[in-house]
Short mmCIF file of C-alpha atoms in Angstrom, two decimals:
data_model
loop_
_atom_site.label_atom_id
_atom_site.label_comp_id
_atom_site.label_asym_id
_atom_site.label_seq_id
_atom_site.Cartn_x
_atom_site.Cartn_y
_atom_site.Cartn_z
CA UNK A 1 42.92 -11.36 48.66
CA UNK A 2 45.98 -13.09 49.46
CA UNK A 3 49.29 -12.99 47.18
CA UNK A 4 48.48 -16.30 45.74
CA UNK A 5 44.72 -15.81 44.84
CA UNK A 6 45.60 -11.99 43.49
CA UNK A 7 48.03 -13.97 40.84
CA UNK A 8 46.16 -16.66 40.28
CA UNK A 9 43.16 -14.15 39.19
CA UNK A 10 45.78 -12.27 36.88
CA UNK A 11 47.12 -15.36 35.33
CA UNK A 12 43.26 -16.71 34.78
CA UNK A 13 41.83 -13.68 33.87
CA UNK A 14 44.89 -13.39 31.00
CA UNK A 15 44.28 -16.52 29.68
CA UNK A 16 40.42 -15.46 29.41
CA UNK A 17 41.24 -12.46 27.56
CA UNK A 18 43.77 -14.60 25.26
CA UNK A 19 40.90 -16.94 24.45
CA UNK A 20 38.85 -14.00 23.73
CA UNK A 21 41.14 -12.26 21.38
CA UNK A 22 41.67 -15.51 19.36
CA UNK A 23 38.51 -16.85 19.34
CA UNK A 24 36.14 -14.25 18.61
CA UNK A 25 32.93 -13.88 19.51
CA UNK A 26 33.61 -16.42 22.65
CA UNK A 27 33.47 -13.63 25.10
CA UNK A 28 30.93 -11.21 23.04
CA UNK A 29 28.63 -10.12 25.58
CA UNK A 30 24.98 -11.89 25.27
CA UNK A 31 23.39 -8.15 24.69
CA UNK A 32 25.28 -7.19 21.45
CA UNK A 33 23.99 -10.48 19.88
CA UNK A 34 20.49 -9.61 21.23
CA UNK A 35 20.91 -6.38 19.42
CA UNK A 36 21.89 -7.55 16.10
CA UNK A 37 19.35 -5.98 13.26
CA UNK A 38 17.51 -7.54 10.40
CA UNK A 39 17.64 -5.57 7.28
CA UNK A 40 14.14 -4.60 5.70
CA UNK A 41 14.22 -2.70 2.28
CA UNK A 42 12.37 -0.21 1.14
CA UNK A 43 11.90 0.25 -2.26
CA UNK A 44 9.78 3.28 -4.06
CA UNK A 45 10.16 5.78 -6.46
CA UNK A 46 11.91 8.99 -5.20
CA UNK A 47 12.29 10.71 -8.45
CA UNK A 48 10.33 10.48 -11.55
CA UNK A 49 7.31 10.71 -12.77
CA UNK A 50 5.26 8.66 -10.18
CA UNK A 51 7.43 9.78 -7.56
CA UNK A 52 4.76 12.28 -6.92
CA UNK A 53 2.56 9.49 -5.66
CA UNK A 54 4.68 6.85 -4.47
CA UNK A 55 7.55 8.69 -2.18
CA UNK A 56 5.51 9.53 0.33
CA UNK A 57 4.79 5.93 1.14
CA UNK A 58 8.24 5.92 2.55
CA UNK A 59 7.35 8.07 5.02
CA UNK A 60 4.60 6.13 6.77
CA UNK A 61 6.99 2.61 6.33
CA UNK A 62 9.84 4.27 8.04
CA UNK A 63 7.26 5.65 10.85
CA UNK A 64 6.55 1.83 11.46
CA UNK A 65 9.71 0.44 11.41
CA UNK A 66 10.96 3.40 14.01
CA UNK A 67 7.77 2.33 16.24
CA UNK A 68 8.61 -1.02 16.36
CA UNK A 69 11.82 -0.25 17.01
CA UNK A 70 11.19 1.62 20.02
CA UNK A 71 9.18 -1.42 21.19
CA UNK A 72 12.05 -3.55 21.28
CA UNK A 73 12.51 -4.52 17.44
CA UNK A 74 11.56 -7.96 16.30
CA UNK A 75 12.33 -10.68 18.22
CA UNK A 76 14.82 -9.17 19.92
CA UNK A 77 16.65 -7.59 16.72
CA UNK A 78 16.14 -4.02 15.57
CA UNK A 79 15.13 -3.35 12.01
CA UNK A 80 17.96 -1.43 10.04
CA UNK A 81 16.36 0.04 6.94
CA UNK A 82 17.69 -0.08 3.81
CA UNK A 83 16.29 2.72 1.19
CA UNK A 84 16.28 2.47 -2.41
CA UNK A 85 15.32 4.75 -5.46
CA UNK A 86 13.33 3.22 -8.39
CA UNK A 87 13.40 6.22 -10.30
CA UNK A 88 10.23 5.63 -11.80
CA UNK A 89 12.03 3.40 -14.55
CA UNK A 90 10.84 -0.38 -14.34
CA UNK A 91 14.63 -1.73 -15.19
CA UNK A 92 16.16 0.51 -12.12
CA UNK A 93 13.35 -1.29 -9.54
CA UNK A 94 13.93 -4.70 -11.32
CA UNK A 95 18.08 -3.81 -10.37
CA UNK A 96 17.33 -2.26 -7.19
CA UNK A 97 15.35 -5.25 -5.94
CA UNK A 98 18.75 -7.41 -6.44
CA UNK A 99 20.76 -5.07 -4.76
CA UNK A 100 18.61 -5.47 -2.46
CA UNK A 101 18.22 -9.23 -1.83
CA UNK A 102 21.68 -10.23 -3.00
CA UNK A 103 24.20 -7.55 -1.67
CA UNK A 104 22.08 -6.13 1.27
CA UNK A 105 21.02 -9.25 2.50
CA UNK A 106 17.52 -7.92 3.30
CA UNK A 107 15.07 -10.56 5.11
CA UNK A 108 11.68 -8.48 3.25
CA UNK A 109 11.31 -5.28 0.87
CA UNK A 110 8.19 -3.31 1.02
CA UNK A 111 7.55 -1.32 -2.21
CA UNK A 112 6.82 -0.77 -6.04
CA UNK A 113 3.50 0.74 -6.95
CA UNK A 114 2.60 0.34 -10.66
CA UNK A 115 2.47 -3.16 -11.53
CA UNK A 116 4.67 -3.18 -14.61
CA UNK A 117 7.27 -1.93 -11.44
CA UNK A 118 5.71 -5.20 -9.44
CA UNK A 119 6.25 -7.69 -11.86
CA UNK A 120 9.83 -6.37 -12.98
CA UNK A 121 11.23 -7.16 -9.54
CA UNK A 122 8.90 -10.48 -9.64
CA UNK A 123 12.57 -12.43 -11.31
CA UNK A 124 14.70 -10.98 -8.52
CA UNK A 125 12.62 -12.30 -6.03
CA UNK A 126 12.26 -15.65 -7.85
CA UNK A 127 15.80 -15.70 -7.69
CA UNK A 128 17.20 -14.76 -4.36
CA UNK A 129 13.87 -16.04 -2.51
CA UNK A 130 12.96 -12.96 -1.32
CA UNK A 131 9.36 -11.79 -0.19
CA UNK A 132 7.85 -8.46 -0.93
CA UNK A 133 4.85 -6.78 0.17
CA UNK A 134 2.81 -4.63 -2.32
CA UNK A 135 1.23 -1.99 -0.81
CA UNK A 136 -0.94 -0.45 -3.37
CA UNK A 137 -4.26 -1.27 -4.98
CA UNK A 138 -3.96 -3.21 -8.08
CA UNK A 139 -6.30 -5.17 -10.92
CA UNK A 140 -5.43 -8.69 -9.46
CA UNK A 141 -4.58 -11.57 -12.05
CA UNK A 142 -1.84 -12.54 -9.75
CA UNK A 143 -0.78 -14.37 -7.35
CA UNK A 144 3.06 -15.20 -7.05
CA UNK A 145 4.52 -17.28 -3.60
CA UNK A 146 7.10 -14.77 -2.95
CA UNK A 147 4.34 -11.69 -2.75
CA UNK A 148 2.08 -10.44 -0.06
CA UNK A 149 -1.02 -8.30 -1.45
CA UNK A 150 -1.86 -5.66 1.61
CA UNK A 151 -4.12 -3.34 -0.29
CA UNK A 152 -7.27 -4.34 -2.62
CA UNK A 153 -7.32 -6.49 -5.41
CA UNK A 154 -9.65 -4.58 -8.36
CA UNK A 155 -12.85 -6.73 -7.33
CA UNK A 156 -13.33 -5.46 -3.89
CA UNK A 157 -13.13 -1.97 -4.46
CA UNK A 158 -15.14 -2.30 -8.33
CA UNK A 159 -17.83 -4.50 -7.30
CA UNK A 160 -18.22 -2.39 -4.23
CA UNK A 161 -18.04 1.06 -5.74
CA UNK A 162 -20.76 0.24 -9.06
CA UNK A 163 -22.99 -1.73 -6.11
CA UNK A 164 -23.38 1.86 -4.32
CA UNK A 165 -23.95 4.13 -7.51
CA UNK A 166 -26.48 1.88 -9.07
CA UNK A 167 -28.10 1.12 -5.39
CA UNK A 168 -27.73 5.11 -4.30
CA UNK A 169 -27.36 6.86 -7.56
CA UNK A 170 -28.58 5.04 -10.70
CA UNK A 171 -27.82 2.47 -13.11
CA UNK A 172 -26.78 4.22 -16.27
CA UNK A 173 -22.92 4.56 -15.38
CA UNK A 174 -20.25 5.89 -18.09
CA UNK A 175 -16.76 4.14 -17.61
CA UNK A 176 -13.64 6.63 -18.10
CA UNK A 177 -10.27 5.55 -17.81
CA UNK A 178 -6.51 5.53 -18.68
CA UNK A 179 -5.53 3.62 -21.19
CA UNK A 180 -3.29 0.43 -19.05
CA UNK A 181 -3.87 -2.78 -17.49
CA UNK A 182 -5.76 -1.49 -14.07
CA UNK A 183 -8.00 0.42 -15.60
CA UNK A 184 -8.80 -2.16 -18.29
CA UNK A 185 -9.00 -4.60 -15.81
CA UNK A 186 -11.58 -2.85 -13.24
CA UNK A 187 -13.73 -2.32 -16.43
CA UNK A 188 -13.87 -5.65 -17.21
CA UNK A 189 -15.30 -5.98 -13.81
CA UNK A 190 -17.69 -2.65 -13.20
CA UNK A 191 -19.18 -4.38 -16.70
CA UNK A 192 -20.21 -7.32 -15.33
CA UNK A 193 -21.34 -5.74 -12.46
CA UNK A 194 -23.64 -3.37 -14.13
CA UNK A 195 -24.84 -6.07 -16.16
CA UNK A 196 -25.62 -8.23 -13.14
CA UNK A 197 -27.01 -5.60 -11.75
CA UNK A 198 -29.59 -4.90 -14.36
CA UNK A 199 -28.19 -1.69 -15.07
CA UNK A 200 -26.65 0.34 -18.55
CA UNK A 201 -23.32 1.18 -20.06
CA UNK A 202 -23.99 4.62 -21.23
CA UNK A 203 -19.95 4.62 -22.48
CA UNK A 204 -16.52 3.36 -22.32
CA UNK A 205 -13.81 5.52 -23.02
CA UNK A 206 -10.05 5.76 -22.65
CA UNK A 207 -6.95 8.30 -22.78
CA UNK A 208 -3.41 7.23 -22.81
CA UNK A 209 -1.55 8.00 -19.68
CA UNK A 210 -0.58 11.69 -19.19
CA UNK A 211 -3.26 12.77 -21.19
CA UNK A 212 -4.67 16.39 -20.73
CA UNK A 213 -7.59 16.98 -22.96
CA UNK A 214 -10.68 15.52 -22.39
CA UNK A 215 -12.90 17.73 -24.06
CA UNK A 216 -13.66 15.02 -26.28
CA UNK A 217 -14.76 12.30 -23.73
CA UNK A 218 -16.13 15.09 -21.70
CA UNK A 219 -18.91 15.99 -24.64
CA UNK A 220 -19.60 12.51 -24.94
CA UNK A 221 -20.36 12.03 -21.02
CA UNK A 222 -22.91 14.81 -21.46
CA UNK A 223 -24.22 13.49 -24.44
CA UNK A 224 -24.93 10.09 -22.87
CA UNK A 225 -26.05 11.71 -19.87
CA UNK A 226 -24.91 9.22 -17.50
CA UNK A 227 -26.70 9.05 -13.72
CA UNK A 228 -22.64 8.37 -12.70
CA UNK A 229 -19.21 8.29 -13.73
CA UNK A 230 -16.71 5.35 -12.85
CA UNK A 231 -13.41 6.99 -13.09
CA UNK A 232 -10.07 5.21 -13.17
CA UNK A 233 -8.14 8.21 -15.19
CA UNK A 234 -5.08 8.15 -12.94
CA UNK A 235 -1.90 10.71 -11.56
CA UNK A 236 -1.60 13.75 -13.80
CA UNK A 237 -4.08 13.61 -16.05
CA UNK A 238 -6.90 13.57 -13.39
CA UNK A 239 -6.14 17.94 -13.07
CA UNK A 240 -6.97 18.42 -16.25
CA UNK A 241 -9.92 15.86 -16.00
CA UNK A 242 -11.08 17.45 -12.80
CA UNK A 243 -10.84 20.88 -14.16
CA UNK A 244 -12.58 20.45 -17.32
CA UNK A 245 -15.48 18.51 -16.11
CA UNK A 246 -15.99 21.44 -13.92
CA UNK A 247 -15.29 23.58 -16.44
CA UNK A 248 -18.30 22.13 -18.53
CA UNK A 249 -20.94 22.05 -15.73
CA UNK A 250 -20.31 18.44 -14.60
CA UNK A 251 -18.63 19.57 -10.78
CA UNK A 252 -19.36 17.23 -7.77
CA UNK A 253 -22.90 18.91 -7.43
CA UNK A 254 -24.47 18.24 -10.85
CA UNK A 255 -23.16 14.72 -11.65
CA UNK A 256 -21.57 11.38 -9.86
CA UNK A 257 -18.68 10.75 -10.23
CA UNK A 258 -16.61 7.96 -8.51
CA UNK A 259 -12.87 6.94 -8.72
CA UNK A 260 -11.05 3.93 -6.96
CA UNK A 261 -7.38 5.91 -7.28
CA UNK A 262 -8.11 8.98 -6.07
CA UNK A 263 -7.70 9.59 -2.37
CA UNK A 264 -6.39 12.57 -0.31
CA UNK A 265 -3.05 12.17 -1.94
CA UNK A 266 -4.06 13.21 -5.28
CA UNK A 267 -6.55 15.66 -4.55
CA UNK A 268 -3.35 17.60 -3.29
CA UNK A 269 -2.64 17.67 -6.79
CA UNK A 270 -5.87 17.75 -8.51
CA UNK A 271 -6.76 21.12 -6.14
CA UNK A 272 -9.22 20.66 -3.79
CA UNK A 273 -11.88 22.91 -5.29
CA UNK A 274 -12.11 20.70 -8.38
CA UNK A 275 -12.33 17.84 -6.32
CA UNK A 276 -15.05 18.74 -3.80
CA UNK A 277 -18.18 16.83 -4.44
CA UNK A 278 -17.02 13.82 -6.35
CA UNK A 279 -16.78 10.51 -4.65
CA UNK A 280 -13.89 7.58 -3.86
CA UNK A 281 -13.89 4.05 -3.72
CA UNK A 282 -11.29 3.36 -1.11
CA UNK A 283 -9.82 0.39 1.57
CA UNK A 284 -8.54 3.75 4.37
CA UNK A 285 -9.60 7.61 4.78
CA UNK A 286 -7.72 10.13 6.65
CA UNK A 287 -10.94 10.91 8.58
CA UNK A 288 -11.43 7.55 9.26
CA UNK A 289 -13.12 7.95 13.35
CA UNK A 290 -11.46 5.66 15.25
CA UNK A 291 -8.99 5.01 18.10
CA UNK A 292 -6.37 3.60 16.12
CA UNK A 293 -6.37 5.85 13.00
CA UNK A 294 -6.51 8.91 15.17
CA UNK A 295 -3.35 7.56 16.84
CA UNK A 296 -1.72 7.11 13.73
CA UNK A 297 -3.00 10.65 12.29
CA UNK A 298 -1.60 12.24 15.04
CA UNK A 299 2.00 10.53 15.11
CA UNK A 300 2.41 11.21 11.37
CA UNK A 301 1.42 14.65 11.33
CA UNK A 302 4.01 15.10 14.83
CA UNK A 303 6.48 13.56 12.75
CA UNK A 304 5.93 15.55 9.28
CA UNK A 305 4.06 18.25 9.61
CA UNK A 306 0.46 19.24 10.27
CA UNK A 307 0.05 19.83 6.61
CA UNK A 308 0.58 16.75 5.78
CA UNK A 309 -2.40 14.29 4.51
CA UNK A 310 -2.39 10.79 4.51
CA UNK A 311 -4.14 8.60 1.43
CA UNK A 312 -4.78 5.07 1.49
CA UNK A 313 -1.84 3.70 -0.01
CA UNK A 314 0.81 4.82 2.33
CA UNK A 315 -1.93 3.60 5.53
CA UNK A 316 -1.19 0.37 3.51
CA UNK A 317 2.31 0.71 3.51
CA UNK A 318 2.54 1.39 7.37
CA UNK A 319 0.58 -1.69 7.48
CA UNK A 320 2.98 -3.66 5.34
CA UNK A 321 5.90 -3.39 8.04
CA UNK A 322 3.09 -4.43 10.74
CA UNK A 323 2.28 -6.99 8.90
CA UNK A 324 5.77 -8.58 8.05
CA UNK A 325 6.59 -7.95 11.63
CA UNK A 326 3.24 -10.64 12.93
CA UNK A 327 4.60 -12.90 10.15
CA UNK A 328 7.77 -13.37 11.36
CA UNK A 329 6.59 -13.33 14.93
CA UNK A 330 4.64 -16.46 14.08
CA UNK A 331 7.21 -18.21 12.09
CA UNK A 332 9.59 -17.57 14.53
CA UNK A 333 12.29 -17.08 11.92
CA UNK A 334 13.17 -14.31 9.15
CA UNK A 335 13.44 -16.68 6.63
CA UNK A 336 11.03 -15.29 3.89
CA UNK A 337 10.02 -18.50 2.58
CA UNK A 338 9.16 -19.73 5.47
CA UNK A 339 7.11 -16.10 6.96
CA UNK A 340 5.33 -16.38 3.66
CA UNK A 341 4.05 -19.31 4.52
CA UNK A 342 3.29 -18.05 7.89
CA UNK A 343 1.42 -14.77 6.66
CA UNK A 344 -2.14 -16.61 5.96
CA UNK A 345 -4.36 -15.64 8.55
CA UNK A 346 -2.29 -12.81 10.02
CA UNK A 347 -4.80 -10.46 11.47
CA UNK A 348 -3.57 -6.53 12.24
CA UNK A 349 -5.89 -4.28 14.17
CA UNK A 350 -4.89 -1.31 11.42
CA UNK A 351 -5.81 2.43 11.38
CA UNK A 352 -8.41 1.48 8.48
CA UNK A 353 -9.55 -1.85 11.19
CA UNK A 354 -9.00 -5.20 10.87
CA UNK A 355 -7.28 -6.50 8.06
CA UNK A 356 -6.50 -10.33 7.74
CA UNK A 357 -3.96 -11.97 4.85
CA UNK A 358 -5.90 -14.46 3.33
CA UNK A 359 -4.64 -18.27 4.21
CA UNK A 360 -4.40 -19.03 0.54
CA UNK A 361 -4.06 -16.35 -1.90
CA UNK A 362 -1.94 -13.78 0.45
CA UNK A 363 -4.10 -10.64 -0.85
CA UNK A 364 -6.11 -9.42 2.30
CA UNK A 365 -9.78 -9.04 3.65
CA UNK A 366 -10.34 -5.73 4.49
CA UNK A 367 -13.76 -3.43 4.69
CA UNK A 368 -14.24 -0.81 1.74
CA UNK A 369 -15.76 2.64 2.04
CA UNK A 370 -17.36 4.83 -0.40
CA UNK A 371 -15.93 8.95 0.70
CA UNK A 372 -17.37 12.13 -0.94
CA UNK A 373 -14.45 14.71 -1.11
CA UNK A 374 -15.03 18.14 1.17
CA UNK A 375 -13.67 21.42 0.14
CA UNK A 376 -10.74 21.27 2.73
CA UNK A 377 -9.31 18.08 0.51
CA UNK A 378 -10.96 15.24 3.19
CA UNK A 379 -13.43 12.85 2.77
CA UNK A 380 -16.89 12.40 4.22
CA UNK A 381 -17.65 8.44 4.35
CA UNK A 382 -21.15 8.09 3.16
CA UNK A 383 -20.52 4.23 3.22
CA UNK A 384 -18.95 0.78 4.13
CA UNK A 385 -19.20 -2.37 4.12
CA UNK A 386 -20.36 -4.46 6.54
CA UNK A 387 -18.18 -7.16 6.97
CA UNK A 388 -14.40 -7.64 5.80
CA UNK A 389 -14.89 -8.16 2.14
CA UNK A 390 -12.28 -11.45 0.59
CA UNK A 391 -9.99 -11.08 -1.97
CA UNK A 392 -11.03 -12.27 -5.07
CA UNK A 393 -7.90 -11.85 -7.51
CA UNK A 394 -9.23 -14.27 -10.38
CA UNK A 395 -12.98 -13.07 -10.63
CA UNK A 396 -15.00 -15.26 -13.24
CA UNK A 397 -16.66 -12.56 -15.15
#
């Protein structure tokens, strides 16, 4: 390079680097834009009460978000997650949820899972026009623009599960539940059912939540002497339901009984000799034989542990982050108004199988299964539905 070209280089390549330091992101190289990340929050209970249930669910989302991740991100951007604690306490996931939105800048959250936690962050949302996706099965009676429903609404799971005792087991069903909305709720429903049906109440009975003696209801199952239970007692309270109906004769060999909340999570809890015999009502099983799920077993259990079991809600969860991921793909922005929008008729090939958000109501088709809990805390299907099965969140009853 001659003398006059070497200083004319220096002198150019100075004035370059002078633009540069002035003006920014001029000169930032075209791969640390590419590289940006898009903030996704994840919002569960890590302590409290229902943190027994729920915190597990952020296992399975964060296994998502770390496989899409390693795939390149989302358009381009990697997801950076943002974790939050909703203690359990309805206020806290109503304040987290802002934090969220307004200081984070999140583009989505994935989380709650009681409803009273659903609809407290329901005003944040309104607010900062956020989206959430709701990963756990619920009674229905809502649907709100700035929520996608992943998991079943109370009709597709009810209506399914009385349809297969009264068809397989008989029509003389006893109703047990806690006393709250989703229980209430799928009552309302399994009632009508039954009715339609041409079948008989033998009993309706309820215990508030944390509940631990059920003597009482107990004696009056066996005075009734139902051909099946419908049981929506829920957390806690189901070991000492489990236990005493085995304690008075009624185990999973001498009676039906069938729950839609009870899947392998719970069981853990419950102990898996109480459980063994009795049936669930469910959208996903663990034992679930197919390419997909087995794929997904085997990552999670890598990942956590080979101890580790995996119930239906936090399948739904890891489907959650799949399915905010196709939304956005086909809306082409983050925007969450706008990947709202573009969420009806999102289809995900899902370790449970195909599961499509519904074009209108954002609550999801999905198949159900009926599972009869084994001794080693699994499930054997015994049934499921032919065909995806549509959301139905305002049932006329």
């Amino acid at each position: 390079m001659s003398q006059f070209n070497r200083r004319r280089f220096v002198k150019t390549a100075g004035s370059m680097l002078a633009l540069g330091a002035t003006s920014g992101t001029l000169l930032r190289p075209l791969a640390a834009h590419a590289q940006e990340s898009v903030k996704l929050g994840l919002l569960h209970s890590l302590s409290g009460t229902i943190a027994i249930a729920e915190a597990s669910l952020v296992d399975a989302e964060k296994m998502a978000v770390d496989e899409i991740n390693a795939s390149g991100g989302i358009m381009g951007r990697k997801i950076e997650v943002v974790v939050e604690d909703g203690a359990s306490e309805n206020p806290i996931f109503a304040e987290k949820a802002r934090k969220l939105l307004e200081r984070d800048k999140c583009a989505a959250i994935i989380g709650c899972y009681t409803s009273a936690s659903r609809k407290a962050v329901l005003p944040a949302l309104a607010r900062a026009n956020g989206l959430l996706f709701y990963p756990t099965y619920y009674e229905g009676q809502e649907q709100d623009k700035h929520v996608i429903y992943p998991s079943q609404e109370a009709t597709q799971s009810v209506i399914a599960a009385i349809d297969w005792m009264a068809r397989e087991k008989g029509k003389t069903i006893f109703l047990v539940g806690s006393d709250y909305i989703y229980p209430r709720t799928c009552n309302k429903i399994a009632k009508a059912t039954i009715t339609k049906l041409g079948g008989k109440l033998a009993g309706e009975e309820y215990a508030p939540l944390g509940h631990t003696e059920f003597s009482s209801i107990i004696n009056k199952i066996k005075a009734a002497k139902p051909d099946c239970i419908y049981s929506t007692v829920v957390g806690g309270s189901n070991v000492a339901f489990y236990k005493q109906l085995r304690a008075a004769g009624l185990d999973g060999s001498k009676i039906t009984l069938l729950s839609t909340v009870v899947s392998e999570n719970e069981i853990e809890g419950i102990g898996k000799d109480n459980a063994a015999g009795y049936y669930a009502c469910m959208g996903y099983f663990q034992s679930l034989k197919n390419p997909v799920n087995e794929r997904f077993v085997k990552a999670f259990k890598t990942r956590y542990g080979q101890e580790r079991v995996i119930g239906d809600p936090m399948e739904v969860a890891y489907n959650s982050v799949y399915l905010w991921k196709l939304a956005v793909e086909k809306a082409k922005t983050f925007d969450p108004e706008k990947v709202a929008a573009a969420a009806g008729g999102v289809t995900l090939d899902a370790p449970e199988g195909t599961v499509r958000v519904h074009a209108t109501n954002h609550h999801v088709w999905k198949k159900v299964r009926v599972g009869r809990a084994r001794p080693d805390g699994q499930f054997d299907i015994v049934w499921e539905s032919a065909n995806l099965i549509e959301p139905n969140p305002f049932p006329q009853l």
